[in-house]
Short mmCIF file of C-alpha atoms in Angstrom, two decimals:
data_model
loop_
_atom_site.label_atom_id
_atom_site.label_comp_id
_atom_site.label_asym_id
_atom_site.label_seq_id
_atom_site.Cartn_x
_atom_site.Cartn_y
_atom_site.Cartn_z
CA MET T 1 0.00 0.00 0.00
CA ASN T 2 1.43 3.38 -1.03
CA LEU T 3 0.64 5.74 1.81
CA ARG T 4 0.11 9.44 1.19
CA PRO T 5 1.01 12.42 3.41
CA LEU T 6 -2.01 14.16 4.94
CA GLY T 7 -1.27 17.86 4.61
CA ARG T 8 1.78 18.78 6.66
CA SER T 9 0.62 16.77 9.65
CA GLY T 10 3.19 14.01 9.41
CA LEU T 11 0.36 11.49 9.20
CA GLN T 12 0.68 8.94 6.40
CA VAL T 13 -2.65 7.53 5.22
CA SER T 14 -3.90 4.98 2.73
CA PRO T 15 -5.35 6.35 -0.55
CA LEU T 16 -8.87 5.41 0.55
CA CYS T 17 -10.53 6.11 3.88
CA PHE T 18 -13.24 3.91 5.42
CA GLY T 19 -16.28 5.98 6.34
CA GLY T 20 -17.46 4.91 9.78
CA ASN T 21 -21.00 6.28 9.57
CA VAL T 22 -22.29 2.71 9.05
CA PHE T 23 -20.82 1.22 12.24
CA GLY T 24 -23.52 0.51 14.80
CA TRP T 25 -26.18 1.62 12.31
CA THR T 26 -26.50 -0.32 9.03
CA ALA T 27 -23.60 -2.56 10.09
CA ASP T 28 -24.04 -4.25 13.47
CA GLU T 29 -21.11 -4.83 15.80
CA ALA T 30 -20.12 -8.24 14.44
CA THR T 31 -20.29 -7.03 10.83
CA SER T 32 -18.40 -3.86 11.73
CA PHE T 33 -15.62 -5.88 13.37
CA SER T 34 -15.25 -8.05 10.27
CA LEU T 35 -15.17 -5.00 8.00
CA LEU T 36 -12.56 -3.23 10.11
CA ASP T 37 -10.38 -6.33 10.28
CA ALA T 38 -10.63 -6.85 6.51
CA TRP T 39 -9.82 -3.18 5.87
CA VAL T 40 -6.62 -3.29 7.91
CA ASP T 41 -5.67 -6.74 6.61
CA ALA T 42 -5.95 -5.38 3.04
CA GLY T 43 -3.30 -2.79 3.87
CA PHE T 44 -5.49 0.27 4.52
CA ASN T 45 -5.00 2.29 7.69
CA PHE T 46 -7.38 5.28 7.52
CA ILE T 47 -10.76 5.26 9.33
CA ASP T 48 -13.04 8.29 9.69
CA THR T 49 -15.98 8.70 12.04
CA ALA T 50 -17.71 11.42 14.10
CA ASP T 51 -19.20 11.77 17.54
CA VAL T 52 -22.64 12.40 16.03
CA TYR T 53 -22.77 9.09 14.09
CA SER T 54 -25.53 7.78 14.06
CA ARG T 55 -27.79 10.19 15.94
CA TRP T 56 -30.13 10.43 12.96
CA ALA T 57 -31.28 6.82 13.36
CA PRO T 58 -34.39 6.13 15.47
CA GLY T 59 -33.41 5.28 19.02
CA HIS T 60 -29.81 6.44 18.58
CA ALA T 61 -28.22 9.25 20.58
CA GLY T 62 -24.92 9.65 18.73
CA GLY T 63 -21.66 7.99 19.62
CA GLU T 64 -22.69 4.60 18.25
CA SER T 65 -19.96 4.48 15.60
CA GLU T 66 -17.20 5.58 17.97
CA THR T 67 -18.37 3.00 20.52
CA VAL T 68 -18.18 0.15 17.99
CA ILE T 69 -14.73 1.26 16.83
CA GLY T 70 -13.59 1.44 20.45
CA GLN T 71 -14.83 -2.09 21.14
CA TRP T 72 -13.01 -3.29 18.03
CA LEU T 73 -9.80 -1.55 19.04
CA ARG T 74 -9.92 -3.19 22.46
CA ALA T 75 -10.67 -6.63 21.01
CA SER T 76 -8.24 -6.48 18.09
CA GLY T 77 -5.28 -4.61 19.53
CA LYS T 78 -4.84 -2.82 16.19
CA ARG T 79 -4.75 0.78 17.45
CA ASP T 80 -1.18 1.33 16.25
CA ARG T 81 -2.04 0.07 12.76
CA ILE T 82 -4.63 2.76 12.00
CA VAL T 83 -4.93 6.51 11.55
CA LEU T 84 -8.08 7.34 13.49
CA ALA T 85 -10.13 10.41 12.56
CA THR T 86 -13.24 11.71 14.27
CA LYS T 87 -15.14 14.99 14.43
CA VAL T 88 -16.76 17.44 16.81
CA GLY T 89 -19.35 20.17 16.38
CA LYS T 90 -22.57 18.65 15.07
CA ASP T 91 -25.59 18.88 17.37
CA MET T 92 -25.50 16.10 19.99
CA GLY T 93 -28.50 17.49 21.88
CA ASP T 94 -28.72 19.24 25.25
CA GLY T 95 -26.70 22.18 23.97
CA LYS T 96 -23.77 19.99 22.94
CA VAL T 97 -22.98 21.66 19.64
CA GLY T 98 -20.45 23.97 18.01
CA LEU T 99 -16.78 24.77 18.51
CA ARG T 100 -16.60 26.62 21.82
CA PRO T 101 -13.36 25.72 23.63
CA GLU T 102 -15.16 24.45 26.71
CA TYR T 103 -17.35 22.19 24.58
CA ILE T 104 -14.40 20.90 22.52
CA ARG T 105 -12.66 19.93 25.78
CA GLN T 106 -15.79 18.10 26.91
CA ALA T 107 -16.44 16.43 23.56
CA VAL T 108 -12.90 15.13 23.07
CA GLU T 109 -13.01 13.34 26.43
CA ALA T 110 -16.29 11.69 25.48
CA SER T 111 -14.88 10.60 22.11
CA LEU T 112 -11.68 9.23 23.68
CA LYS T 113 -13.75 7.24 26.17
CA ARG T 114 -16.00 5.77 23.47
CA LEU T 115 -13.03 5.02 21.22
CA GLN T 116 -11.12 3.45 24.13
CA THR T 117 -7.91 5.19 23.13
CA ASP T 118 -5.63 7.86 24.56
CA ARG T 119 -5.30 9.85 21.33
CA ILE T 120 -7.15 10.92 18.20
CA ASP T 121 -4.92 11.15 15.15
CA LEU T 122 -7.10 13.63 13.23
CA TYR T 123 -9.68 15.69 15.12
CA GLN T 124 -11.95 17.63 12.77
CA SER T 125 -14.33 20.54 13.09
CA HIS T 126 -17.44 18.90 11.63
CA ASP T 127 -18.98 22.24 10.69
CA ASP T 128 -17.80 25.81 10.71
CA ASP T 129 -19.00 27.76 13.75
CA ALA T 130 -19.00 31.46 12.97
CA THR T 131 -20.23 32.30 16.48
CA VAL T 132 -16.84 31.41 17.97
CA PRO T 133 -13.64 33.30 17.13
CA LEU T 134 -11.31 31.10 15.10
CA ALA T 135 -8.49 31.90 17.50
CA ASP T 136 -10.49 30.45 20.39
CA THR T 137 -11.29 27.20 18.56
CA LEU T 138 -7.73 26.78 17.27
CA GLY T 139 -6.38 27.61 20.72
CA ALA T 140 -8.46 24.82 22.23
CA TYR T 141 -7.06 22.42 19.65
CA ALA T 142 -3.54 23.62 20.49
CA ASP T 143 -4.11 22.64 24.11
CA LEU T 144 -5.28 19.17 23.07
CA ILE T 145 -2.23 18.69 20.83
CA ARG T 146 0.11 19.78 23.64
CA ALA T 147 -1.63 17.31 25.95
CA GLY T 148 -1.08 14.48 23.45
CA LYS T 149 -4.80 13.83 23.06
CA VAL T 150 -4.87 14.97 19.40
CA ARG T 151 -2.11 14.71 16.78
CA ALA T 152 -3.52 16.94 14.01
CA ILE T 153 -6.69 18.86 13.20
CA GLY T 154 -8.89 19.12 10.14
CA ALA T 155 -11.96 20.94 8.87
CA SER T 156 -15.17 19.64 7.34
CA ASN T 157 -17.87 21.53 5.43
CA PHE T 158 -15.91 24.82 5.42
CA SER T 159 -16.25 27.41 2.69
CA ALA T 160 -13.10 28.54 0.91
CA ALA T 161 -13.32 31.96 2.54
CA ARG T 162 -13.56 30.54 6.05
CA LEU T 163 -10.84 27.94 5.50
CA ALA T 164 -8.54 30.67 4.19
CA GLU T 165 -9.34 32.81 7.25
CA ALA T 166 -8.62 29.86 9.54
CA LEU T 167 -5.26 29.21 7.85
CA GLN T 168 -4.34 32.87 8.13
CA THR T 169 -5.32 32.90 11.81
CA SER T 170 -3.15 29.87 12.50
CA GLU T 171 -0.16 31.46 10.80
CA ARG T 172 -0.61 34.84 12.44
CA LEU T 173 -1.04 33.48 15.97
CA HIS T 174 1.27 30.47 15.64
CA LEU T 175 -1.55 28.05 16.31
CA PRO T 176 -2.11 24.58 14.83
CA ARG T 177 -3.65 24.75 11.37
CA TYR T 178 -6.25 22.66 9.66
CA GLU T 179 -4.17 20.01 7.86
CA SER T 180 -7.12 18.43 6.07
CA LEU T 181 -10.43 19.39 4.53
CA GLN T 182 -13.44 17.12 4.22
CA PRO T 183 -15.70 18.50 1.45
CA LEU T 184 -18.42 17.05 -0.75
CA PHE T 185 -16.74 15.93 -3.98
CA ASN T 186 -17.33 13.25 -6.60
CA LEU T 187 -17.74 12.97 -10.37
CA TYR T 188 -21.13 14.66 -10.20
CA ASP T 189 -20.59 17.11 -7.32
CA ARG T 190 -17.50 18.92 -8.57
CA ALA T 191 -18.12 22.63 -8.95
CA VAL T 192 -18.05 23.92 -5.36
CA PHE T 193 -14.82 22.12 -4.52
CA GLU T 194 -13.01 22.72 -7.80
CA ASP T 195 -13.87 26.41 -8.15
CA ALA T 196 -12.42 27.73 -4.88
CA LEU T 197 -11.48 25.02 -2.40
CA GLN T 198 -9.18 22.98 -4.62
CA PRO T 199 -6.81 25.85 -5.51
CA LEU T 200 -6.73 26.95 -1.88
CA CYS T 201 -5.85 23.46 -0.65
CA LEU T 202 -3.17 23.07 -3.31
CA GLU T 203 -1.63 26.44 -2.46
CA HIS T 204 -1.44 25.69 1.26
CA GLY T 205 -0.77 21.96 1.17
CA VAL T 206 -4.05 20.98 2.84
CA GLY T 207 -4.92 17.32 2.26
CA VAL T 208 -8.44 16.62 1.01
CA ILE T 209 -10.46 13.63 2.23
CA ASN T 210 -13.74 14.05 0.40
CA PHE T 211 -17.03 12.50 1.42
CA TYR T 212 -19.89 11.12 -0.74
CA ALA T 213 -17.29 9.55 -3.02
CA LEU T 214 -20.01 7.43 -4.66
CA ALA T 215 -22.76 10.09 -4.53
CA ALA T 216 -24.84 8.03 -2.10
CA GLY T 217 -24.55 4.99 -4.38
CA PHE T 218 -25.53 6.73 -7.62
CA LEU T 219 -22.07 6.36 -9.18
CA THR T 220 -22.17 2.59 -8.70
CA GLY T 221 -24.95 2.45 -11.30
CA LYS T 222 -27.43 1.19 -8.73
CA TYR T 223 -29.93 3.95 -9.48
CA ARG T 224 -30.62 4.55 -13.17
CA THR T 225 -34.35 5.33 -13.25
CA PRO T 226 -36.88 6.92 -10.88
CA ALA T 227 -38.15 3.40 -10.20
CA ASP T 228 -34.66 2.37 -9.05
CA ALA T 229 -34.42 5.39 -6.77
CA ALA T 230 -37.75 4.53 -5.19
CA LYS T 231 -36.43 1.14 -4.02
CA SER T 232 -34.78 2.64 -0.93
CA ALA T 233 -35.12 5.68 1.30
CA ARG T 234 -31.57 6.65 0.43
CA GLY T 235 -32.36 6.47 -3.26
CA THR T 236 -35.53 8.49 -2.95
CA ASN T 237 -34.06 11.18 -0.71
CA THR T 238 -30.61 11.60 -2.20
CA THR T 239 -30.00 10.12 -5.60
CA ALA T 240 -33.12 11.48 -7.26
CA LYS T 241 -31.22 14.76 -7.76
CA TYR T 242 -28.68 12.92 -9.90
CA LEU T 243 -31.19 11.41 -12.31
CA ASN T 244 -30.93 13.97 -15.09
CA ASP T 245 -29.18 14.26 -18.44
CA ARG T 246 -25.81 15.03 -16.91
CA GLY T 247 -26.07 12.24 -14.36
CA LEU T 248 -27.01 9.69 -17.00
CA ARG T 249 -24.16 10.91 -19.23
CA ILE T 250 -21.74 10.29 -16.37
CA LEU T 251 -23.13 6.79 -15.82
CA ALA T 252 -22.78 5.99 -19.51
CA MET T 253 -19.12 6.98 -19.46
CA LEU T 254 -18.52 5.04 -16.24
CA ASP T 255 -20.06 1.98 -17.91
CA ALA T 256 -17.81 2.35 -20.95
CA VAL T 257 -14.64 2.81 -18.91
CA ALA T 258 -15.56 -0.03 -16.56
CA GLN T 259 -16.00 -2.39 -19.49
CA ARG T 260 -12.65 -1.31 -20.93
CA TYR T 261 -10.80 -1.90 -17.65
CA GLY T 262 -12.69 -4.97 -16.48
CA ALA T 263 -13.93 -3.00 -13.49
CA THR T 264 -17.22 -1.71 -12.09
CA PRO T 265 -18.61 1.84 -12.44
CA GLY T 266 -18.11 2.48 -8.73
CA GLN T 267 -14.47 1.43 -8.89
CA VAL T 268 -13.89 3.76 -11.84
CA ALA T 269 -15.60 6.65 -10.00
CA VAL T 270 -13.31 6.20 -6.98
CA ALA T 271 -10.18 5.71 -9.10
CA TRP T 272 -10.94 8.99 -10.92
CA GLN T 273 -11.09 10.83 -7.59
CA MET T 274 -7.79 9.36 -6.43
CA ARG T 275 -6.09 11.07 -9.41
CA GLN T 276 -7.55 14.54 -8.80
CA PRO T 277 -5.41 17.43 -7.57
CA ALA T 278 -5.32 17.86 -3.76
CA ILE T 279 -7.26 14.63 -3.10
CA VAL T 280 -5.44 12.44 -0.59
CA ALA T 281 -8.09 9.85 0.27
CA PRO T 282 -11.73 9.71 -0.80
CA ILE T 283 -14.02 8.45 1.97
CA ALA T 284 -16.29 5.52 1.17
CA SER T 285 -18.34 3.11 3.25
CA ALA T 286 -19.22 -0.55 2.99
CA THR T 287 -21.71 -2.70 4.86
CA SER T 288 -20.56 -6.08 3.55
CA LEU T 289 -17.26 -7.76 2.77
CA GLY T 290 -18.30 -7.84 -0.89
CA GLN T 291 -18.68 -4.06 -0.95
CA LEU T 292 -15.37 -3.69 0.85
CA GLN T 293 -13.61 -5.78 -1.80
CA GLU T 294 -15.02 -3.39 -4.39
CA LEU T 295 -13.22 -0.57 -2.60
CA VAL T 296 -9.99 -2.57 -2.38
CA LYS T 297 -10.08 -3.11 -6.14
CA ALA T 298 -10.86 0.56 -6.74
CA ALA T 299 -7.68 1.53 -4.91
CA GLN T 300 -5.72 -0.75 -7.23
CA LEU T 301 -7.24 0.68 -10.42
CA VAL T 302 -5.02 3.17 -12.26
CA LEU T 303 -6.73 5.16 -15.01
CA ASP T 304 -4.66 6.58 -17.87
CA ASP T 305 -4.70 10.27 -18.78
CA ALA T 306 -6.96 9.77 -21.81
CA THR T 307 -9.56 8.03 -19.65
CA LEU T 308 -9.39 10.77 -17.03
CA ALA T 309 -10.03 13.32 -19.79
CA GLU T 310 -13.07 11.35 -21.00
CA LEU T 311 -14.52 11.27 -17.49
CA ASN T 312 -13.84 14.98 -17.03
CA ALA T 313 -15.64 15.79 -20.26
CA ALA T 314 -18.63 13.59 -19.47
CA SER T 315 -19.06 15.14 -16.04
CA ALA T 316 -18.45 18.75 -17.03
CA GLN T 317 -21.06 21.26 -15.92
CA GLY T 318 -23.25 22.72 -18.62
#
């Protein structure tokens, strides 16, 4: 496995990241353990979760994913073989939300306890919080880094303007800087990232670990008609927006490239992302060992420049 540097953090991560939103939700504990073991055994080391996963599910309070990962770490003894990323800031209820220093200090202790570890490799601001001065948030992270509880910090869902302001604040005040950015980015959802965030990340050496790598399953070819989308809540709520002329044009090109390479559309979609400027590790999830093997194969797929150009043209806006 060829590891990649994550920003200037010193962390070396695999070219794909396992999205932990499924752990304790659509993947029960036993399935989650088998997926995590298979991920590490295949040579990958990067796992991303958040304190809020999976608060959206009926009967869940948040912390379910971290709890499962923590149980796996205790049972497997594989803590030193992974780069562990989690997030803070989404609403956990009872006023537990945002990036106030006092809340960050409280939230990190809760995450460490659930994860059953003494350190978080990458601690990310899950959302921007404009109500808190950036210096205060970054100062709280500095304290956690000095205490050895966090190794590096990252940002998620930040605009280019706010990420730039955060980087400037870090430089001016000699505070830790956001070494990674977690934005929405895939073959369909390109414009917001490419227009302003990509050049900023390239200029400042910020590593990008994008989410929705498969556009909620659309780029696997699973949803090709409104009838397909209606087969699941995820399809109805999310992928319906992709079922248009541009989306179908992207699927047609993915089909053609997949046939040429003896791959699947989803593998091609992920392999394309791995070749994009600033992208360090797309984030993708799996709920079965079969789906995980699809991701393993995607990481091994190398697309030539002509194929990348075809995919770029097919997915171009307008």
